Short mmCIF file of C-alpha atoms in Angstrom, two decimals:
data_model
loop_
_atom_site.label_atom_id
_atom_site.label_comp_id
_atom_site.label_asym_id
_atom_site.label_seq_id
_atom_site.Cartn_x
_atom_site.Cartn_y
_atom_site.Cartn_z
CA MET A 1 -22.92 -13.08 -0.96
CA ALA A 2 -24.71 -14.29 2.04
CA SER A 3 -21.68 -15.29 4.20
CA MET A 4 -20.57 -11.70 5.14
CA LEU A 5 -20.60 -9.90 8.29
CA GLU A 6 -20.18 -6.14 8.45
CA PHE A 7 -19.09 -3.51 11.10
CA ARG A 8 -18.97 0.15 10.60
CA THR A 9 -16.47 2.74 12.11
CA PRO A 10 -18.26 6.03 11.72
CA GLY A 11 -15.81 8.92 11.55
CA PHE A 12 -12.82 6.72 11.32
CA ASN A 13 -11.15 5.34 8.12
CA PRO A 14 -9.51 1.91 8.69
CA TYR A 15 -5.87 1.28 7.64
CA ALA A 16 -5.35 -2.23 8.95
CA VAL A 17 -7.13 -5.29 10.34
CA LYS A 18 -5.61 -8.42 11.94
CA TYR A 19 -7.26 -11.58 13.43
CA SER A 20 -6.33 -12.50 16.92
CA PRO A 21 -3.66 -15.36 17.07
CA TYR A 22 -5.57 -16.85 20.03
CA TYR A 23 -9.24 -16.51 18.98
CA ASP A 24 -11.11 -17.01 15.68
CA SER A 25 -13.78 -14.63 17.08
CA ARG A 26 -11.69 -11.60 17.77
CA ILE A 27 -10.20 -8.98 15.38
CA ALA A 28 -8.57 -5.54 15.79
CA VAL A 29 -8.86 -2.67 13.50
CA ALA A 30 -6.52 0.34 13.40
CA THR A 31 -8.33 3.53 12.13
CA SER A 32 -7.70 7.07 11.52
CA ALA A 33 -9.90 10.28 11.34
CA ASN A 34 -9.98 12.11 8.17
CA TYR A 35 -8.35 9.53 6.19
CA GLY A 36 -5.06 9.72 8.29
CA ILE A 37 -4.33 13.10 7.02
CA VAL A 38 -5.01 15.08 10.26
CA GLY A 39 -6.71 14.18 13.48
CA ASN A 40 -6.86 11.30 15.89
CA GLY A 41 -6.96 7.54 15.60
CA ARG A 42 -8.93 4.77 17.36
CA VAL A 43 -8.26 1.01 17.59
CA PHE A 44 -11.17 -1.31 17.76
CA ALA A 45 -11.18 -4.64 19.37
CA LEU A 46 -14.18 -6.56 17.91
CA GLY A 47 -15.79 -9.83 18.87
CA MET A 48 -17.96 -12.02 16.69
CA THR A 49 -20.98 -13.19 18.41
CA PRO A 50 -24.47 -14.74 17.56
CA ALA A 51 -25.76 -11.06 17.34
CA GLY A 52 -23.16 -10.12 14.90
CA ILE A 53 -19.75 -8.12 15.36
CA GLN A 54 -19.58 -6.31 18.62
CA VAL A 55 -17.17 -3.77 20.08
CA GLU A 56 -15.06 -5.29 22.88
CA LYS A 57 -12.97 -2.25 23.57
CA THR A 58 -11.81 0.93 21.74
CA PHE A 59 -8.80 3.06 22.43
CA ASP A 60 -8.34 6.47 21.15
CA THR A 61 -4.97 8.06 20.15
CA ASN A 62 -3.92 11.60 19.49
CA ASP A 63 -2.72 10.78 15.94
CA ALA A 64 -3.62 8.55 13.11
CA LEU A 65 -3.22 4.75 13.37
CA TYR A 66 -1.62 2.97 10.30
CA ASP A 67 -1.12 -0.50 11.48
CA LEU A 68 -1.29 -2.98 14.46
CA ALA A 69 -0.19 -6.21 15.65
CA TRP A 70 -1.44 -8.63 18.28
CA SER A 71 0.95 -9.60 20.94
CA GLU A 72 2.00 -13.25 20.61
CA ILE A 73 2.64 -13.46 24.41
CA ASN A 74 -0.45 -11.78 25.76
CA GLU A 75 -3.87 -12.50 24.25
CA ASN A 76 -5.22 -9.11 25.51
CA GLN A 77 -2.45 -6.98 24.19
CA MET A 78 -1.71 -5.22 20.81
CA VAL A 79 0.75 -2.64 19.44
CA VAL A 80 -0.26 0.07 17.09
CA ALA A 81 1.70 2.31 14.69
CA CYS A 82 0.96 6.04 14.96
CA GLY A 83 1.33 8.99 12.66
CA ASP A 84 3.49 10.75 15.33
CA GLY A 85 6.05 8.13 14.96
CA SER A 86 5.25 6.47 18.32
CA LEU A 87 4.18 2.88 18.92
CA LYS A 88 1.61 2.16 21.71
CA LEU A 89 0.85 -1.07 23.50
CA PHE A 90 -2.74 -1.53 24.62
CA ASP A 91 -4.21 -3.98 26.98
CA LEU A 92 -8.01 -4.81 26.75
CA GLY A 93 -7.95 -5.18 30.55
CA VAL A 94 -6.69 -1.65 31.03
CA ASN A 95 -9.05 1.32 30.27
CA ASP A 96 -8.02 4.32 28.23
CA PHE A 97 -4.33 4.45 28.36
CA PRO A 98 -1.46 2.41 26.56
CA VAL A 99 0.49 0.26 29.07
CA MET A 100 3.65 1.09 27.14
CA ASN A 101 4.76 3.87 24.87
CA PHE A 102 7.73 3.69 22.37
CA HIS A 103 8.79 6.81 20.56
CA GLU A 104 11.98 6.89 18.57
CA HIS A 105 10.82 7.07 15.08
CA LYS A 106 11.10 10.66 13.60
CA ARG A 107 8.47 10.18 11.09
CA GLU A 108 5.14 8.31 10.72
CA ALA A 109 5.32 4.71 12.03
CA PHE A 110 3.72 2.76 9.22
CA SER A 111 3.95 -0.93 10.11
CA VAL A 112 4.40 -3.21 13.06
CA CYS A 113 4.94 -6.95 13.25
CA TRP A 114 5.25 -9.20 16.29
CA ASN A 115 7.91 -11.95 16.24
CA PRO A 116 5.81 -15.25 15.80
CA ILE A 117 8.64 -17.57 16.87
CA THR A 118 10.53 -16.30 19.88
CA LYS A 119 7.43 -13.95 20.75
CA ASP A 120 9.54 -11.78 22.89
CA ASN A 121 10.05 -8.74 20.56
CA PHE A 122 8.36 -6.93 17.76
CA ILE A 123 9.45 -4.57 14.94
CA SER A 124 8.24 -1.31 13.36
CA SER A 125 9.14 0.45 10.24
CA SER A 126 8.82 4.22 9.46
CA TRP A 127 8.86 6.84 6.90
CA ASP A 128 12.05 7.94 8.49
CA GLY A 129 13.76 5.06 6.72
CA THR A 130 14.42 2.73 9.67
CA VAL A 131 13.25 -0.58 11.14
CA LYS A 132 13.46 -0.81 14.98
CA ILE A 133 13.39 -3.91 17.03
CA TRP A 134 11.59 -3.59 20.46
CA SER A 135 10.94 -5.53 23.63
CA PRO A 136 7.37 -5.00 24.92
CA THR A 137 8.85 -4.32 28.41
CA ARG A 138 11.45 -1.65 27.44
CA ASN A 139 10.84 1.67 26.29
CA ALA A 140 14.09 2.01 24.34
CA SER A 141 14.65 0.14 21.16
CA LEU A 142 16.94 -2.94 21.13
CA LYS A 143 18.39 -2.31 17.60
CA THR A 144 17.85 0.01 14.57
CA LEU A 145 18.25 -1.33 11.05
CA PRO A 146 18.84 1.45 8.42
CA ILE A 147 16.98 1.34 5.29
CA GLY A 148 17.59 4.70 3.86
CA SER A 149 14.10 5.39 2.35
CA CYS A 150 10.35 5.52 3.36
CA THR A 151 9.75 1.90 4.76
CA TYR A 152 6.14 0.97 4.34
CA SER A 153 6.30 -2.60 5.64
CA ALA A 154 8.56 -4.90 7.80
CA SER A 155 8.00 -8.42 8.74
CA PHE A 156 9.57 -11.49 10.42
CA SER A 157 10.33 -14.65 8.75
CA PRO A 158 7.57 -17.16 9.74
CA THR A 159 10.14 -19.57 10.75
CA ASN A 160 13.26 -17.98 11.75
CA PRO A 161 13.09 -15.37 14.52
CA SER A 162 16.50 -13.70 13.40
CA ILE A 163 15.37 -12.85 9.85
CA ILE A 164 13.70 -9.65 9.08
CA SER A 165 12.39 -8.26 5.82
CA ALA A 166 11.49 -4.77 4.72
CA VAL A 167 10.02 -3.10 1.63
CA SER A 168 10.23 0.53 0.82
CA SER A 169 10.02 3.44 -1.55
CA ASP A 170 13.24 2.66 -3.42
CA SER A 171 11.79 -0.60 -4.98
CA HIS A 172 13.78 -3.02 -3.04
CA ILE A 173 13.18 -5.93 -0.59
CA ARG A 174 15.93 -6.04 2.14
CA ILE A 175 16.52 -9.17 4.18
CA PHE A 176 18.40 -8.88 7.53
CA ASP A 177 19.76 -11.60 9.56
CA LEU A 178 20.34 -10.73 13.06
CA ARG A 179 22.94 -13.64 13.38
CA ALA A 180 25.20 -11.90 10.79
CA PRO A 181 27.88 -9.53 11.90
CA THR A 182 26.87 -5.85 12.25
CA SER A 183 30.14 -4.69 10.96
CA ALA A 184 29.06 -5.58 7.37
CA LYS A 185 25.93 -3.77 6.65
CA TYR A 186 24.00 -3.78 9.90
CA HIS A 187 22.93 -7.35 9.41
CA LEU A 188 21.75 -6.73 5.71
CA THR A 189 22.32 -10.03 3.85
CA THR A 190 20.05 -9.74 0.76
CA MET A 191 18.73 -6.89 -1.42
CA ILE A 192 16.25 -7.64 -4.22
CA PRO A 193 15.42 -5.19 -6.68
CA VAL A 194 11.74 -5.75 -7.18
CA HIS A 195 11.54 -4.08 -10.70
CA ALA A 196 14.81 -5.31 -12.08
CA PRO A 197 14.88 -6.95 -15.55
CA PRO A 198 13.99 -10.67 -15.74
CA ARG A 199 16.70 -13.20 -15.37
CA SER A 200 18.28 -14.44 -18.47
CA GLY A 201 16.12 -16.96 -20.27
CA ALA A 202 13.00 -16.05 -18.32
CA PHE A 203 9.72 -16.11 -20.30
CA LEU A 204 6.02 -16.11 -19.60
CA PRO A 205 4.15 -19.33 -20.01
CA ASN A 206 2.20 -18.06 -23.06
CA GLY A 207 5.30 -17.10 -24.81
CA GLN A 208 4.94 -13.35 -24.47
CA THR A 209 7.88 -11.21 -23.83
CA PHE A 210 8.55 -10.32 -20.30
CA PRO A 211 7.13 -6.91 -19.55
CA ALA A 212 9.62 -4.07 -18.56
CA ALA A 213 8.88 -2.44 -15.17
CA ALA A 214 9.93 0.99 -13.97
CA PRO A 215 10.80 1.25 -10.32
CA ALA A 216 7.85 2.13 -8.17
CA GLU A 217 7.22 2.19 -4.36
CA ILE A 218 6.50 -1.16 -2.67
CA LEU A 219 3.76 -0.76 0.01
CA THR A 220 3.41 -4.06 1.37
CA HIS A 221 4.82 -7.69 1.49
CA ASP A 222 4.34 -10.96 3.25
CA TRP A 223 6.18 -14.19 3.50
CA ASN A 224 4.60 -17.54 2.45
CA LYS A 225 3.64 -19.58 5.42
CA TYR A 226 4.44 -22.84 3.93
CA ASN A 227 7.69 -21.95 1.87
CA ASP A 228 9.94 -19.76 3.89
CA SER A 229 12.14 -18.56 0.96
CA VAL A 230 9.16 -16.97 -0.81
CA VAL A 231 7.98 -13.32 -0.40
CA ALA A 232 5.20 -11.53 -2.24
CA THR A 233 5.17 -7.90 -2.80
CA GLY A 234 2.66 -5.31 -4.07
CA GLY A 235 2.68 -1.62 -4.59
CA VAL A 236 2.17 1.37 -6.69
CA ASP A 237 2.51 -0.33 -10.07
CA ARG A 238 -0.44 -2.66 -9.31
CA VAL A 239 1.33 -5.93 -9.92
CA VAL A 240 1.80 -8.54 -7.22
CA ARG A 241 5.08 -10.46 -7.55
CA THR A 242 6.65 -13.35 -5.62
CA PHE A 243 10.36 -13.82 -5.11
CA ASP A 244 12.68 -16.56 -4.00
CA VAL A 245 14.88 -14.87 -1.45
CA ARG A 246 17.56 -17.58 -2.07
CA ASN A 247 17.95 -16.29 -5.56
CA PRO A 248 18.04 -12.46 -5.20
CA GLY A 249 19.09 -11.74 -8.77
CA GLY A 250 16.71 -14.19 -10.35
CA GLY A 251 13.69 -11.80 -10.71
CA PRO A 252 10.06 -12.60 -10.00
CA VAL A 253 8.91 -16.20 -9.80
CA SER A 254 5.29 -15.23 -10.24
CA LEU A 255 3.45 -12.16 -11.57
CA LEU A 256 -0.22 -11.59 -10.64
CA HIS A 257 -1.90 -9.01 -12.82
CA GLY A 258 -5.35 -7.62 -12.25
CA HIS A 259 -5.52 -4.78 -9.85
CA GLU A 260 -6.33 -1.40 -11.48
CA TYR A 261 -4.61 0.67 -8.80
CA ALA A 262 -1.92 0.46 -6.31
CA VAL A 263 -1.75 -2.81 -4.09
CA ARG A 264 -2.08 -1.65 -0.43
CA ARG A 265 -1.87 -4.92 1.50
CA LEU A 266 -1.46 -8.49 0.85
CA ALA A 267 -1.40 -11.55 2.95
CA TRP A 268 -0.53 -15.29 2.31
CA SER A 269 -3.09 -17.86 3.27
CA PRO A 270 -2.34 -19.70 6.48
CA HIS A 271 -4.18 -22.78 5.01
CA ALA A 272 -2.74 -23.06 1.43
CA SER A 273 0.84 -22.55 0.06
CA ASP A 274 -0.27 -21.18 -3.20
CA VAL A 275 -3.05 -18.72 -2.17
CA LEU A 276 -2.71 -15.17 -1.16
CA ALA A 277 -5.14 -12.13 -0.74
CA SER A 278 -4.54 -8.57 -1.75
CA ALA A 279 -6.33 -5.33 -0.97
CA SER A 280 -6.03 -2.34 -3.40
CA TYR A 281 -6.96 1.20 -3.93
CA ASP A 282 -9.14 0.04 -6.67
CA MET A 283 -11.58 -0.92 -3.82
CA THR A 284 -11.27 -4.67 -4.38
CA VAL A 285 -9.86 -7.53 -2.47
CA ARG A 286 -8.68 -10.21 -4.68
CA VAL A 287 -7.76 -13.90 -3.90
CA TRP A 288 -4.97 -15.42 -6.12
CA THR A 289 -3.01 -18.58 -6.70
CA ASP A 290 0.53 -17.96 -7.59
CA GLY A 291 0.62 -20.99 -9.63
CA SER A 292 3.07 -22.94 -7.60
CA SER A 293 0.71 -25.84 -7.13
CA GLY A 294 0.70 -26.61 -10.96
CA PRO A 295 2.82 -29.08 -12.87
CA ALA A 296 6.52 -28.59 -12.40
CA ALA A 297 8.55 -26.83 -14.99
CA ASP A 298 11.02 -28.69 -17.20
CA PRO A 299 14.26 -28.78 -15.27
CA SER A 300 16.36 -28.76 -18.49
CA SER A 301 15.36 -25.19 -19.34
CA ALA A 302 15.04 -21.82 -17.68
CA PRO A 303 11.89 -21.96 -15.63
CA PRO A 304 9.05 -19.74 -16.95
CA VAL A 305 7.81 -16.93 -14.76
CA ARG A 306 4.52 -18.10 -13.48
CA ALA A 307 1.43 -16.10 -14.28
CA GLY A 308 -0.65 -16.17 -11.25
CA THR A 309 -4.48 -16.65 -11.56
CA GLU A 310 -7.10 -14.58 -9.87
CA LEU A 311 -9.47 -16.96 -8.17
CA GLY A 312 -12.03 -14.55 -7.13
CA ILE A 313 -12.86 -10.85 -6.42
CA MET A 314 -14.71 -9.15 -3.46
CA ASN A 315 -15.76 -5.72 -4.59
CA ARG A 316 -18.08 -4.66 -1.80
CA HIS A 317 -15.93 -1.96 -0.51
CA THR A 318 -16.79 1.55 -1.91
CA GLU A 319 -13.63 3.18 -1.25
CA PHE A 320 -9.86 2.14 -1.10
CA ALA A 321 -9.39 -1.25 0.39
CA THR A 322 -6.52 -0.80 2.77
CA GLY A 323 -6.32 -4.06 4.96
CA VAL A 324 -6.84 -7.67 4.68
CA ASP A 325 -6.06 -10.69 6.97
CA TRP A 326 -7.01 -14.40 7.18
CA CYS A 327 -8.34 -16.16 10.06
CA LEU A 328 -5.86 -18.72 11.30
CA PHE A 329 -8.63 -21.07 12.52
CA GLY A 330 -11.56 -23.10 11.19
CA ALA A 331 -12.23 -24.35 7.65
CA GLY A 332 -9.67 -22.11 6.09
CA GLY A 333 -11.47 -19.37 4.11
CA TRP A 334 -12.47 -16.54 6.46
CA VAL A 335 -10.95 -13.21 5.55
CA ALA A 336 -11.25 -9.74 7.14
CA SER A 337 -10.88 -6.67 5.01
CA VAL A 338 -11.21 -3.00 5.71
CA GLY A 339 -11.44 0.02 3.68
CA TRP A 340 -11.79 3.84 3.79
CA ASP A 341 -15.40 3.55 3.42
CA GLU A 342 -15.56 3.08 7.20
CA ARG A 343 -16.30 -0.52 6.93
CA VAL A 344 -15.03 -3.83 8.38
CA LEU A 345 -16.15 -6.90 6.24
CA LEU A 346 -15.72 -10.65 7.23
CA TRP A 347 -16.24 -12.97 4.57
CA ASP A 348 -15.74 -16.53 3.31
CA ALA A 349 -13.15 -16.62 0.58
CA HIS A 350 -14.51 -20.01 -0.62
CA THR A 351 -17.62 -18.08 -1.87
CA LEU A 352 -15.35 -16.29 -4.35
CA LEU A 353 -13.22 -19.14 -5.61
CA ARG A 354 -13.74 -20.06 -9.17
CA ARG A 355 -12.21 -23.39 -8.96
#
């Protein structure tokens, strides 16, 4: 595969990678020493140049880094999620120290997401079973949303700044609407049991019976950028599922089988409504279609659960693949992936596609 760029992070194992929302030539990588078990962390800001990938800036932290998000209001800032429960806001123009420190989580902070619509706040999730909403200019959180179990991933809806989603170790997707009254369930409006039995009448396209699924930890999720009612999840049971949040009891819309170990991170393409990428502990990054671009189902019968199709596999990582992200700009195929092999790989997904 010729169209691949590589950068190494010696002594640090990457956990997350994100393209800048401002530049197609800048990415950031959150890493941890000793696989995040003990030791410090380092965030890398990397630039793509004619000479390859170059370091623009690094910041070291006293604890492991598990996730990061670029600021949506300042092109030089990013927030990172730390193993000591803190969140730190770094500025590429300020040496060494974070410009803000946020520390309320009682356990590891495992995910961060910046609000893409109003751009004036961000969220974090933690092993302490909470999601917190923050302003980048205030040390104290604006609001805490209780989950009750280890919360691996939280995200904003791509179209509504008041809607927040979270997935956790209890095998559920939770949807919060900040416009809903707090008196009910702290803004909780929807709970989707990811491993629930299928809806009545659901079947697979090939006529096979719908497989049963035991509850398992959900490690990652993402909203479809073109259909704001569709969320994809992945986790310990290796299956990527998509759900329609308007039908919380309806079971999965699509099932994507192929990974051999847990799915650690997934991301919908910003360029195609049916394409997503997933990174797994099986050391691969896979590109899929969820089948939604195919022919419409017969409206007179129960719609089948779609079987997603693997479009291609990137198997150049030699350890757990832990992060994946799409470039927002350009021709629409560039992907960044990271793994515990101390490598950052940038590659064109079009070189993988089988269609």
